[in-house]
Short mmCIF file of N, CA and C in Angstrom, two decimals:
data_model
loop_
_atom_site.label_atom_id
_atom_site.label_comp_id
_atom_site.label_asym_id
_atom_site.label_seq_id
_atom_site.Cartn_x
_atom_site.Cartn_y
_atom_site.Cartn_z
N MET A 1 23.16 9.22 12.77
CA MET A 1 22.37 8.02 12.53
C MET A 1 22.44 7.70 11.04
N ILE A 2 22.45 6.40 10.74
CA ILE A 2 22.39 5.98 9.35
C ILE A 2 21.19 5.05 9.14
N ILE A 3 20.68 5.08 7.92
CA ILE A 3 19.58 4.21 7.49
C ILE A 3 20.13 3.32 6.38
N VAL A 4 19.87 2.02 6.47
CA VAL A 4 20.35 1.07 5.48
C VAL A 4 19.15 0.45 4.76
N HIS A 5 19.20 0.44 3.45
CA HIS A 5 18.20 -0.24 2.62
C HIS A 5 18.88 -1.43 1.96
N ASP A 6 18.44 -2.64 2.30
CA ASP A 6 18.87 -3.85 1.59
C ASP A 6 17.76 -4.15 0.60
N ILE A 7 18.09 -4.10 -0.69
CA ILE A 7 17.10 -4.16 -1.75
C ILE A 7 17.26 -5.46 -2.54
N PHE A 8 16.15 -6.14 -2.76
CA PHE A 8 16.15 -7.40 -3.49
C PHE A 8 15.12 -7.32 -4.61
N ILE A 9 15.51 -7.67 -5.82
CA ILE A 9 14.58 -7.80 -6.94
C ILE A 9 14.34 -9.30 -7.10
N CYS A 10 13.15 -9.71 -6.77
CA CYS A 10 12.82 -11.13 -6.69
C CYS A 10 12.36 -11.69 -8.03
N LYS A 11 12.45 -12.99 -8.12
CA LYS A 11 11.86 -13.70 -9.24
C LYS A 11 10.35 -13.56 -9.11
N PRO A 12 9.60 -13.53 -10.21
CA PRO A 12 8.14 -13.39 -10.12
C PRO A 12 7.53 -14.40 -9.15
N GLY A 13 6.64 -13.89 -8.31
CA GLY A 13 5.94 -14.73 -7.35
C GLY A 13 6.67 -14.95 -6.04
N ASN A 14 7.86 -14.35 -5.88
CA ASN A 14 8.65 -14.60 -4.68
C ASN A 14 8.80 -13.40 -3.74
N ALA A 15 8.38 -12.22 -4.14
CA ALA A 15 8.60 -11.03 -3.30
C ALA A 15 7.91 -11.17 -1.95
N SER A 16 6.65 -11.52 -1.94
CA SER A 16 5.94 -11.63 -0.65
C SER A 16 6.48 -12.80 0.17
N LYS A 17 6.92 -13.86 -0.47
CA LYS A 17 7.51 -14.99 0.25
C LYS A 17 8.81 -14.57 0.93
N LEU A 18 9.66 -13.84 0.20
CA LEU A 18 10.92 -13.38 0.76
C LEU A 18 10.68 -12.39 1.90
N ALA A 19 9.74 -11.47 1.70
CA ALA A 19 9.41 -10.51 2.75
C ALA A 19 8.94 -11.23 4.02
N LYS A 20 8.15 -12.26 3.86
CA LYS A 20 7.66 -13.03 5.01
C LYS A 20 8.82 -13.71 5.74
N ILE A 21 9.75 -14.29 4.99
CA ILE A 21 10.92 -14.92 5.62
C ILE A 21 11.72 -13.89 6.40
N PHE A 22 11.98 -12.74 5.78
CA PHE A 22 12.73 -11.68 6.47
C PHE A 22 12.01 -11.25 7.75
N LYS A 23 10.71 -11.08 7.66
CA LYS A 23 9.95 -10.63 8.83
C LYS A 23 10.05 -11.65 9.96
N GLU A 24 9.93 -12.92 9.64
CA GLU A 24 10.02 -13.96 10.67
C GLU A 24 11.42 -14.03 11.28
N VAL A 25 12.43 -13.99 10.43
CA VAL A 25 13.81 -14.14 10.90
C VAL A 25 14.28 -12.91 11.67
N MET A 26 13.84 -11.74 11.26
CA MET A 26 14.33 -10.50 11.87
C MET A 26 13.50 -10.03 13.07
N THR A 27 12.47 -10.76 13.43
CA THR A 27 11.66 -10.39 14.60
C THR A 27 12.57 -10.29 15.82
N GLY A 28 12.46 -9.20 16.54
CA GLY A 28 13.28 -9.00 17.72
C GLY A 28 14.58 -8.28 17.44
N ASN A 29 14.91 -8.06 16.18
CA ASN A 29 16.12 -7.33 15.82
C ASN A 29 15.86 -5.84 16.02
N SER A 30 16.55 -5.24 16.96
CA SER A 30 16.27 -3.84 17.32
C SER A 30 16.62 -2.85 16.22
N GLU A 31 17.48 -3.24 15.29
CA GLU A 31 17.87 -2.33 14.20
C GLU A 31 16.85 -2.29 13.07
N LEU A 32 16.03 -3.33 12.95
CA LEU A 32 15.07 -3.41 11.85
C LEU A 32 13.97 -2.36 12.01
N VAL A 33 13.71 -1.64 10.94
CA VAL A 33 12.66 -0.63 10.95
C VAL A 33 11.43 -1.14 10.20
N ASN A 34 11.62 -1.55 8.94
CA ASN A 34 10.52 -2.01 8.10
C ASN A 34 11.00 -3.02 7.08
N ILE A 35 10.06 -3.84 6.64
CA ILE A 35 10.25 -4.67 5.46
C ILE A 35 9.12 -4.27 4.52
N MET A 36 9.50 -3.86 3.30
CA MET A 36 8.52 -3.30 2.38
C MET A 36 8.55 -4.05 1.05
N THR A 37 7.39 -4.13 0.40
CA THR A 37 7.31 -4.64 -0.97
C THR A 37 6.77 -3.52 -1.85
N ASP A 38 7.04 -3.63 -3.14
CA ASP A 38 6.67 -2.56 -4.08
C ASP A 38 5.16 -2.44 -4.26
N MET A 39 4.73 -1.20 -4.47
CA MET A 39 3.35 -0.92 -4.90
C MET A 39 3.38 -0.19 -6.24
N ALA A 40 4.52 0.39 -6.55
CA ALA A 40 4.74 1.08 -7.82
C ALA A 40 6.23 1.01 -8.11
N GLY A 41 6.61 1.25 -9.33
CA GLY A 41 8.02 1.19 -9.68
C GLY A 41 8.39 -0.20 -10.14
N GLN A 42 9.63 -0.58 -9.92
CA GLN A 42 10.11 -1.89 -10.37
C GLN A 42 9.35 -3.01 -9.65
N TYR A 43 8.90 -3.97 -10.41
CA TYR A 43 8.13 -5.08 -9.87
C TYR A 43 9.00 -6.01 -9.03
N ASN A 44 8.36 -6.72 -8.11
CA ASN A 44 8.99 -7.78 -7.33
C ASN A 44 10.13 -7.30 -6.45
N LYS A 45 10.01 -6.09 -5.93
CA LYS A 45 11.06 -5.51 -5.10
C LYS A 45 10.71 -5.68 -3.62
N VAL A 46 11.71 -6.08 -2.84
CA VAL A 46 11.61 -6.15 -1.38
C VAL A 46 12.72 -5.27 -0.83
N VAL A 47 12.36 -4.39 0.11
CA VAL A 47 13.34 -3.52 0.75
C VAL A 47 13.28 -3.75 2.25
N MET A 48 14.43 -4.08 2.82
CA MET A 48 14.54 -4.23 4.26
C MET A 48 15.26 -2.98 4.78
N VAL A 49 14.59 -2.24 5.67
CA VAL A 49 15.12 -0.98 6.17
C VAL A 49 15.56 -1.17 7.62
N SER A 50 16.79 -0.76 7.89
CA SER A 50 17.29 -0.82 9.27
C SER A 50 18.01 0.49 9.58
N GLN A 51 18.17 0.74 10.88
CA GLN A 51 18.85 1.97 11.28
C GLN A 51 19.87 1.68 12.38
N TYR A 52 20.93 2.48 12.37
CA TYR A 52 22.04 2.30 13.30
C TYR A 52 22.52 3.68 13.75
N GLU A 53 23.14 3.72 14.89
CA GLU A 53 23.65 4.99 15.41
C GLU A 53 24.79 5.55 14.57
N SER A 54 25.58 4.64 13.98
CA SER A 54 26.74 5.08 13.20
C SER A 54 27.13 3.98 12.23
N LEU A 55 28.04 4.30 11.33
CA LEU A 55 28.53 3.30 10.39
C LEU A 55 29.30 2.21 11.13
N SER A 56 30.01 2.58 12.17
CA SER A 56 30.74 1.56 12.94
C SER A 56 29.76 0.63 13.67
N ALA A 57 28.63 1.14 14.13
CA ALA A 57 27.61 0.29 14.76
C ALA A 57 27.04 -0.69 13.74
N TYR A 58 26.87 -0.22 12.51
CA TYR A 58 26.41 -1.10 11.43
C TYR A 58 27.43 -2.21 11.19
N GLU A 59 28.69 -1.84 11.09
CA GLU A 59 29.75 -2.83 10.88
C GLU A 59 29.80 -3.84 12.03
N GLN A 60 29.64 -3.37 13.24
CA GLN A 60 29.67 -4.26 14.42
C GLN A 60 28.48 -5.21 14.42
N SER A 61 27.36 -4.79 13.86
CA SER A 61 26.17 -5.64 13.85
C SER A 61 26.41 -6.92 13.04
N TRP A 62 27.33 -6.87 12.10
CA TRP A 62 27.64 -8.04 11.28
C TRP A 62 28.41 -9.10 12.06
N GLU A 63 29.04 -8.72 13.14
CA GLU A 63 29.82 -9.67 13.93
C GLU A 63 28.95 -10.80 14.49
N LYS A 64 27.71 -10.49 14.89
CA LYS A 64 26.85 -11.53 15.46
C LYS A 64 26.49 -12.60 14.43
N TYR A 65 26.48 -12.23 13.14
CA TYR A 65 26.16 -13.20 12.10
C TYR A 65 27.30 -14.18 11.87
N LYS A 66 28.49 -13.84 12.32
CA LYS A 66 29.64 -14.72 12.19
C LYS A 66 29.71 -15.75 13.32
N GLU A 67 28.96 -15.52 14.38
CA GLU A 67 28.99 -16.41 15.53
C GLU A 67 28.35 -17.76 15.19
N ASP A 68 28.75 -18.77 15.92
CA ASP A 68 28.19 -20.11 15.73
C ASP A 68 27.19 -20.41 16.84
N SER A 69 26.37 -19.43 17.16
CA SER A 69 25.40 -19.57 18.25
C SER A 69 24.17 -20.33 17.78
N GLU A 70 23.38 -20.77 18.72
CA GLU A 70 22.14 -21.48 18.40
C GLU A 70 21.19 -20.57 17.62
N GLU A 71 21.15 -19.31 17.99
CA GLU A 71 20.31 -18.32 17.30
C GLU A 71 20.70 -18.20 15.83
N MET A 72 21.99 -18.14 15.55
CA MET A 72 22.46 -18.01 14.17
C MET A 72 22.20 -19.30 13.39
N LYS A 73 22.31 -20.45 14.04
CA LYS A 73 22.02 -21.71 13.37
C LYS A 73 20.55 -21.75 12.95
N LYS A 74 19.65 -21.29 13.83
CA LYS A 74 18.22 -21.26 13.51
C LYS A 74 17.95 -20.29 12.37
N MET A 75 18.63 -19.14 12.39
CA MET A 75 18.44 -18.14 11.34
C MET A 75 18.89 -18.70 9.99
N LYS A 76 20.05 -19.34 9.97
CA LYS A 76 20.56 -19.91 8.72
C LYS A 76 19.61 -20.98 8.19
N GLU A 77 19.04 -21.76 9.10
CA GLU A 77 18.09 -22.79 8.70
C GLU A 77 16.83 -22.17 8.09
N ALA A 78 16.32 -21.11 8.72
CA ALA A 78 15.12 -20.44 8.23
C ALA A 78 15.37 -19.74 6.89
N MET A 79 16.60 -19.29 6.68
CA MET A 79 16.94 -18.56 5.47
C MET A 79 17.42 -19.48 4.34
N ALA A 80 17.51 -20.76 4.59
CA ALA A 80 18.01 -21.70 3.59
C ALA A 80 17.24 -21.55 2.28
N GLY A 81 17.97 -21.38 1.20
CA GLY A 81 17.35 -21.28 -0.12
C GLY A 81 16.86 -19.89 -0.51
N TYR A 82 17.04 -18.90 0.35
CA TYR A 82 16.51 -17.58 0.00
C TYR A 82 17.23 -16.97 -1.20
N HIS A 83 18.46 -17.37 -1.45
CA HIS A 83 19.19 -16.86 -2.62
C HIS A 83 18.51 -17.24 -3.93
N ASP A 84 17.79 -18.33 -3.92
CA ASP A 84 17.08 -18.77 -5.12
C ASP A 84 15.82 -17.96 -5.40
N MET A 85 15.43 -17.09 -4.47
CA MET A 85 14.19 -16.34 -4.59
C MET A 85 14.37 -14.99 -5.28
N TYR A 86 15.61 -14.52 -5.40
CA TYR A 86 15.80 -13.20 -6.01
C TYR A 86 16.80 -13.25 -7.14
N LEU A 87 16.70 -12.23 -8.01
CA LEU A 87 17.57 -12.13 -9.17
C LEU A 87 18.80 -11.29 -8.89
N THR A 88 18.60 -10.18 -8.19
CA THR A 88 19.69 -9.26 -7.90
C THR A 88 19.38 -8.51 -6.61
N GLY A 89 20.40 -7.90 -6.07
CA GLY A 89 20.22 -7.14 -4.85
C GLY A 89 21.24 -6.02 -4.76
N SER A 90 20.96 -5.09 -3.86
CA SER A 90 21.89 -3.98 -3.64
C SER A 90 21.67 -3.44 -2.23
N ARG A 91 22.58 -2.59 -1.82
CA ARG A 91 22.48 -1.97 -0.49
C ARG A 91 22.73 -0.48 -0.64
N GLU A 92 21.88 0.31 0.01
CA GLU A 92 22.05 1.76 0.04
C GLU A 92 22.19 2.17 1.50
N ILE A 93 23.17 3.02 1.79
CA ILE A 93 23.38 3.49 3.15
C ILE A 93 23.29 5.01 3.14
N TYR A 94 22.39 5.53 3.97
CA TYR A 94 22.13 6.97 4.03
C TYR A 94 22.49 7.52 5.40
N GLN A 95 23.02 8.72 5.42
CA GLN A 95 23.26 9.42 6.67
C GLN A 95 22.08 10.35 6.92
N VAL A 96 21.55 10.32 8.13
CA VAL A 96 20.43 11.18 8.50
C VAL A 96 20.98 12.47 9.08
N TRP A 97 20.47 13.58 8.60
CA TRP A 97 20.93 14.90 9.08
C TRP A 97 19.93 15.51 9.98
#
């Protein structure tokens, strides 16, 4: 099993807004574990945590985002402008032992 952390350092005042968008858009996504905001450490951080059976399952999960389905159109519409809410981002992938 692998755990993926998608990490966003938001512009001031945008962390909770971005977390809310992620929560709304990712509802029903079976891989999503948590969406977290900072309580200590670097300010304005949002971490989206997901888990997958394997690295190949993670890679396959990206295929649905390439589809031109009605679901993906709605997601893109809901996510419009989210890039303007953060300064930088990164991804960490961990293997669970």
